[in-house]
mmCIF file of C-alpha atoms in Angstrom:
data_model
loop_
_atom_site.group_PDB
_atom_site.id
_atom_site.type_symbol
_atom_site.label_atom_id
_atom_site.label_comp_id
_atom_site.label_asym_id
_atom_site.label_seq_id
_atom_site.Cartn_x
_atom_site.Cartn_y
_atom_site.Cartn_z
ATOM 1 C CA MET A 296 70.549 285.033 167.283
ATOM 2 C CA ASN A 297 68.988 288.471 167.807
ATOM 3 C CA ALA A 298 69.258 289.714 164.200
ATOM 4 C CA PRO A 299 66.253 289.017 161.971
ATOM 5 C CA LEU A 300 66.808 286.421 159.290
ATOM 6 C CA GLN A 301 66.971 287.846 155.766
ATOM 7 C CA GLY A 302 66.502 284.675 153.664
ATOM 8 C CA SER A 303 69.401 282.480 152.631
ATOM 9 C CA TYR A 304 72.116 282.115 149.960
ATOM 10 C CA ARG A 305 72.529 278.503 148.900
ATOM 11 C CA PRO A 306 74.236 277.885 145.595
ATOM 12 C CA ARG A 307 74.424 274.127 144.926
ATOM 13 C CA LEU A 308 76.336 271.515 142.924
ATOM 14 C CA LEU A 309 74.007 269.056 141.201
ATOM 15 C CA PRO A 310 75.143 265.691 139.756
ATOM 16 C CA PRO A 311 75.354 265.087 136.008
ATOM 17 C CA GLU A 312 72.194 262.967 135.939
ATOM 18 C CA THR A 313 70.119 265.964 137.050
ATOM 19 C CA PRO A 314 67.339 266.599 134.433
ATOM 20 C CA GLU A 315 67.649 269.551 132.073
ATOM 21 C CA PRO A 316 66.189 272.724 133.639
ATOM 22 C CA VAL A 317 62.689 273.791 132.683
ATOM 23 C CA VAL A 318 61.653 277.358 131.927
ATOM 24 C CA PRO A 319 60.299 279.354 133.733
ATOM 25 C CA PHE A 320 62.587 279.027 136.726
ATOM 26 C CA GLY A 321 61.734 279.414 140.362
ATOM 27 C CA ASP A 322 64.298 280.821 142.782
ATOM 28 C CA SER A 323 67.429 279.539 140.995
ATOM 29 C CA CYS A 324 68.804 278.360 137.689
ATOM 30 C CA PRO A 325 71.349 275.627 136.967
ATOM 31 C CA ALA A 326 74.130 275.751 134.303
ATOM 32 C CA ARG A 327 76.307 272.804 133.313
ATOM 33 C CA LEU A 328 80.048 272.654 133.929
ATOM 34 C CA PRO A 329 82.378 271.086 131.293
ATOM 35 C CA ASP A 330 82.657 267.915 133.457
ATOM 36 C CA GLY A 331 78.850 267.415 133.366
ATOM 37 C CA TRP A 332 78.021 268.636 136.905
ATOM 38 C CA TRP A 333 75.531 271.481 137.330
ATOM 39 C CA VAL A 334 75.973 274.705 139.299
ATOM 40 C CA ASP A 335 72.591 275.932 140.570
ATOM 41 C CA LEU A 336 72.668 279.675 141.367
ATOM 42 C CA PRO A 337 69.959 281.677 143.091
ATOM 43 C CA PHE A 338 68.517 284.758 141.364
ATOM 44 C CA LEU A 339 69.385 288.280 142.440
ATOM 45 C CA ALA A 340 66.828 290.817 141.305
ATOM 46 C CA LEU A 341 68.329 294.136 140.131
ATOM 47 C CA PRO A 342 67.373 297.718 140.862
ATOM 48 C CA PRO A 343 65.617 299.972 140.133
ATOM 49 C CA ASP A 344 62.443 297.964 139.462
ATOM 50 C CA PHE A 345 63.719 294.438 140.451
ATOM 51 C CA GLU A 346 61.946 292.948 137.436
ATOM 52 C CA THR A 347 65.168 291.707 135.940
ATOM 53 C CA ALA A 348 67.698 289.438 137.640
ATOM 54 C CA ILE A 349 71.035 287.715 137.334
ATOM 55 C CA ALA A 350 71.996 284.275 138.545
ATOM 56 C CA TYR A 351 74.189 285.348 141.397
ATOM 57 C CA LEU A 352 77.496 283.728 142.423
ATOM 58 C CA ALA A 353 79.080 284.904 145.668
ATOM 59 C CA ILE A 354 82.005 282.521 145.609
ATOM 60 C CA ASN A 355 83.231 283.440 149.109
ATOM 61 C CA GLN A 356 79.877 282.270 150.449
ATOM 62 C CA ALA A 357 79.686 279.087 148.379
ATOM 63 C CA PRO A 358 80.362 275.495 149.500
ATOM 64 C CA PHE A 359 83.986 274.393 149.249
ATOM 65 C CA ASP A 360 83.127 271.547 146.846
ATOM 66 C CA LEU A 361 81.526 274.050 144.472
ATOM 67 C CA GLU A 362 84.501 276.366 144.732
ATOM 68 C CA ASP A 363 86.906 273.480 144.072
ATOM 69 C CA ARG A 364 85.043 272.170 141.031
ATOM 70 C CA ILE A 365 84.719 275.650 139.496
ATOM 71 C CA SER A 366 88.365 276.565 139.993
ATOM 72 C CA SER A 367 89.434 273.238 138.459
ATOM 73 C CA ALA A 368 87.317 273.977 135.423
ATOM 74 C CA MET A 369 88.804 277.484 135.150
ATOM 75 C CA ALA A 370 92.369 276.124 135.350
ATOM 76 C CA ASP A 371 91.596 273.587 132.659
ATOM 77 C CA LEU A 372 90.299 276.314 130.293
ATOM 78 C CA VAL A 373 93.418 278.430 130.467
ATOM 79 C CA ARG A 374 96.109 275.722 130.803
ATOM 80 C CA PRO A 375 96.572 275.603 127.001
ATOM 81 C CA LEU A 376 97.537 279.262 127.082
ATOM 82 C CA GLU A 377 100.665 278.342 129.086
ATOM 83 C CA PRO A 378 100.288 281.184 131.600
ATOM 84 C CA GLU A 379 103.260 281.917 133.839
ATOM 85 C CA VAL A 380 101.505 284.285 136.273
ATOM 86 C CA VAL A 381 98.016 284.564 137.678
ATOM 87 C CA VAL A 382 96.670 288.008 138.662
ATOM 88 C CA GLY A 383 93.680 288.027 140.963
ATOM 89 C CA MET A 384 91.028 290.748 141.110
ATOM 90 C CA PRO A 385 89.493 291.772 144.516
ATOM 91 C CA THR A 386 87.410 290.879 146.227
ATOM 92 C CA PHE A 387 85.778 287.675 145.147
ATOM 93 C CA GLY A 388 88.306 287.073 142.354
ATOM 94 C CA LEU A 389 90.960 286.448 144.957
ATOM 95 C CA VAL A 390 89.010 283.457 146.291
ATOM 96 C CA LEU A 391 89.468 281.784 142.888
ATOM 97 C CA ALA A 392 92.854 283.139 141.871
ATOM 98 C CA ALA A 393 94.793 281.207 144.512
ATOM 99 C CA PRO A 394 93.333 277.730 143.744
ATOM 100 C CA VAL A 395 93.552 278.373 139.958
ATOM 101 C CA ALA A 396 97.239 279.275 140.314
ATOM 102 C CA LYS A 397 97.866 276.150 142.449
ATOM 103 C CA LYS A 398 96.125 273.910 139.972
ATOM 104 C CA LEU A 399 98.258 275.403 137.179
ATOM 105 C CA GLY A 400 101.353 274.374 139.157
ATOM 106 C CA HIS A 401 102.334 277.936 140.132
ATOM 107 C CA ALA A 402 104.159 278.737 143.374
ATOM 108 C CA ASP A 403 102.258 282.002 143.977
ATOM 109 C CA TYR A 404 100.017 284.589 142.350
ATOM 110 C CA VAL A 405 99.683 288.391 142.194
ATOM 111 C CA PRO A 406 96.744 289.799 144.169
ATOM 112 C CA LEU A 407 95.344 293.232 143.385
ATOM 113 C CA GLY A 408 93.619 295.187 146.144
ATOM 114 C CA TYR A 409 91.311 298.106 146.965
ATOM 115 C CA SER A 410 93.271 299.223 150.011
ATOM 116 C CA ARG A 411 96.065 301.713 149.308
ATOM 117 C CA LYS A 412 99.063 301.029 151.509
ATOM 118 C CA PHE A 413 101.392 303.893 152.312
ATOM 119 C CA TRP A 414 104.126 302.592 149.994
ATOM 120 C CA TYR A 415 101.827 302.251 146.935
ATOM 121 C CA ASP A 416 102.107 304.428 143.944
ATOM 122 C CA GLU A 417 98.838 306.139 142.845
ATOM 123 C CA SER A 418 99.975 305.836 139.211
ATOM 124 C CA LEU A 419 99.854 302.061 139.599
ATOM 125 C CA SER A 420 96.043 301.977 140.019
ATOM 126 C CA ALA A 421 92.815 302.204 138.077
ATOM 127 C CA ASP A 422 89.088 302.866 138.627
ATOM 128 C CA VAL A 423 86.637 299.922 138.630
ATOM 129 C CA ILE A 424 82.851 299.808 138.754
ATOM 130 C CA SER A 425 80.811 296.690 139.619
ATOM 131 C CA ILE A 426 77.137 295.836 138.917
ATOM 132 C CA THR A 427 76.625 294.718 142.481
ATOM 133 C CA SER A 428 78.442 297.715 144.038
ATOM 134 C CA PRO A 429 76.964 300.763 142.180
ATOM 135 C CA GLY A 430 77.926 304.301 143.027
ATOM 136 C CA GLN A 431 81.339 305.850 143.148
ATOM 137 C CA PRO A 432 84.147 303.906 141.427
ATOM 138 C CA LYS A 433 86.615 302.029 143.578
ATOM 139 C CA ARG A 434 90.301 302.211 142.985
ATOM 140 C CA VAL A 435 92.257 299.001 142.403
ATOM 141 C CA TYR A 436 96.013 298.901 143.234
ATOM 142 C CA ILE A 437 99.000 296.651 142.695
ATOM 143 C CA ASP A 438 101.766 296.405 145.281
ATOM 144 C CA PRO A 439 104.860 297.904 143.542
ATOM 145 C CA ARG A 440 106.973 295.123 145.115
ATOM 146 C CA LEU A 441 105.081 292.520 142.962
ATOM 147 C CA LEU A 442 105.871 294.159 139.612
ATOM 148 C CA GLU A 443 108.935 292.023 139.064
ATOM 149 C CA ARG A 444 106.753 288.920 139.034
ATOM 150 C CA LEU A 445 104.968 290.210 135.932
ATOM 151 C CA ASP A 446 107.963 291.431 133.932
ATOM 152 C CA GLY A 447 108.124 289.614 130.575
ATOM 153 C CA LYS A 448 105.699 286.882 131.687
ATOM 154 C CA ARG A 449 102.559 285.433 130.153
ATOM 155 C CA VAL A 450 99.781 286.607 132.453
ATOM 156 C CA ILE A 451 96.125 285.578 132.949
ATOM 157 C CA LEU A 452 93.596 287.606 134.921
ATOM 158 C CA VAL A 453 91.255 285.797 137.288
ATOM 159 C CA GLU A 454 87.843 287.124 138.381
ATOM 160 C CA ASP A 455 84.737 285.557 139.776
ATOM 161 C CA VAL A 456 82.142 286.930 137.359
ATOM 162 C CA ILE A 457 82.177 289.161 134.299
ATOM 163 C CA SER A 458 78.868 291.035 133.847
ATOM 164 C CA THR A 459 79.063 294.681 132.837
ATOM 165 C CA GLY A 460 82.822 294.351 132.392
ATOM 166 C CA GLY A 461 83.562 297.285 134.681
ATOM 167 C CA THR A 462 86.033 295.549 137.033
ATOM 168 C CA ILE A 463 87.879 293.663 134.229
ATOM 169 C CA PHE A 464 87.981 296.902 132.211
ATOM 170 C CA GLY A 465 89.806 298.660 135.057
ATOM 171 C CA GLU A 466 92.135 295.724 135.592
ATOM 172 C CA LEU A 467 93.016 295.655 131.879
ATOM 173 C CA GLN A 468 93.694 299.373 131.957
ATOM 174 C CA LEU A 469 96.112 298.775 134.838
ATOM 175 C CA MET A 470 97.825 295.958 132.999
ATOM 176 C CA GLU A 471 98.237 298.255 129.950
ATOM 177 C CA LYS A 472 99.857 300.912 132.120
ATOM 178 C CA LEU A 473 102.316 298.273 133.313
ATOM 179 C CA GLY A 474 103.005 296.884 129.850
ATOM 180 C CA VAL A 475 101.891 293.361 130.937
ATOM 181 C CA ASN A 476 101.407 290.598 128.372
ATOM 182 C CA VAL A 477 97.861 289.481 129.146
ATOM 183 C CA VAL A 478 97.203 286.184 127.259
ATOM 184 C CA GLY A 479 93.827 285.335 128.813
ATOM 185 C CA ILE A 480 91.064 286.261 131.223
ATOM 186 C CA VAL A 481 89.193 283.569 133.112
ATOM 187 C CA THR A 482 86.104 283.961 135.236
ATOM 188 C CA ALA A 483 83.723 281.455 136.859
ATOM 189 C CA VAL A 484 80.748 282.947 135.071
ATOM 190 C CA LYS A 485 80.044 284.936 131.943
ATOM 191 C CA GLU A 486 77.046 286.924 133.156
ATOM 192 C CA THR A 487 75.009 288.241 130.175
ATOM 193 C CA ASN A 488 76.940 289.798 127.269
ATOM 194 C CA VAL A 489 77.053 293.512 128.171
ATOM 195 C CA TRP A 490 80.743 293.178 128.900
ATOM 196 C CA VAL A 491 81.628 292.287 125.244
ATOM 197 C CA GLU A 492 81.130 295.868 123.972
ATOM 198 C CA LYS A 493 82.759 297.331 127.100
ATOM 199 C CA LEU A 494 86.023 295.358 126.666
ATOM 200 C CA ALA A 495 86.073 295.857 122.903
ATOM 201 C CA SER A 496 85.996 299.596 123.409
ATOM 202 C CA LEU A 497 89.394 299.242 125.105
ATOM 203 C CA ASP A 498 90.832 296.730 122.603
ATOM 204 C CA PRO A 499 88.913 294.642 120.006
ATOM 205 C CA ARG A 500 90.854 291.545 120.942
ATOM 206 C CA TYR A 501 89.925 291.563 124.630
ATOM 207 C CA PRO A 502 86.489 289.909 124.471
ATOM 208 C CA GLY A 503 88.095 286.913 122.675
ATOM 209 C CA LEU A 504 90.470 286.493 125.660
ATOM 210 C CA VAL A 505 87.634 285.802 128.129
ATOM 211 C CA HIS A 506 87.015 282.193 129.174
ATOM 212 C CA ALA A 507 84.495 280.826 131.693
ATOM 213 C CA PRO A 508 83.086 277.358 132.492
ATOM 214 C CA LEU A 509 79.584 278.799 133.140
ATOM 215 C CA ARG A 510 77.322 281.146 131.154
ATOM 216 C CA TYR A 511 74.082 282.799 132.271
ATOM 217 C CA PRO A 512 71.779 285.280 130.425
ATOM 218 C CA LEU A 513 69.787 288.107 132.033
ATOM 219 C CA PHE A 514 66.366 287.060 133.305
ATOM 220 C CA ARG A 515 63.006 288.850 133.564
ATOM 221 C CA ARG A 516 60.216 288.215 135.979
ATOM 222 C CA THR A 517 56.902 286.811 134.739
ATOM 223 C CA ALA A 518 53.785 285.642 136.568
ATOM 224 C CA ASP A 519 55.040 282.044 136.355
ATOM 225 C CA GLY A 520 58.696 282.674 137.313
ATOM 226 C CA TRP A 521 61.971 283.912 135.796
ATOM 227 C CA VAL A 522 62.648 283.531 132.058
ATOM 228 C CA PRO A 523 65.845 284.154 130.058
ATOM 229 C CA ILE A 524 65.919 287.418 128.044
ATOM 230 C CA GLU A 525 66.616 286.577 124.440
ATOM 231 C CA GLY A 526 69.938 287.750 123.084
ATOM 232 C CA THR A 527 71.638 288.288 126.428
ATOM 233 C CA LEU A 528 73.642 285.023 126.638
ATOM 234 C CA ALA A 529 77.395 285.551 126.234
ATOM 235 C CA PRO A 530 79.352 283.709 123.543
ATOM 236 C CA GLY A 531 80.726 280.317 124.525
ATOM 237 C CA GLU A 532 84.124 278.741 124.255
#
């Protein structure tokens, strides 16, 4: 390979008997799934000074067994809500939306997208901003031909991670435009708690709709490694 290597991305599943993690952390941090297994995620330092970091999940780059175990945990969390339709958020959210829908016994799901096809309606779209893709907002669209799948149904939204809340905020705005009955939001990870205030600014009930099998705080760099920043862990189930 002619391209220079730029490190590696290796999230891992660790068995239930793995010892509790010790602070400060090195290059990664584990969090426990409801079934007892651990998900060990590498840190991603954030601009501008790279002295703070998140535990980063790129689900489309993760091992299949990790994806399978996380999507199973997500489906278990929202099954009591009796959802009839799963809506998936691009891009990484689509990786989880399909298996979550299958594990809920659904025949299909509704994918959103960032690419505007020629038959799309601009009014059926919303702006989204992501912590890992700063800059100009992207526009998320729904295919008008899929609207009939949502009509009168109990809908859950599936995303990979909720951090600042920017992508879920845009998705909820779009669902409100469509008059969709959103009964839950499920993500693999609740990343920090910044998103709580963001979603509450749209509707006070929205933060309470968010479910996730994994939670991580924000971390700061020290001479000995990464340590959690007090007060940044999201509320649990």
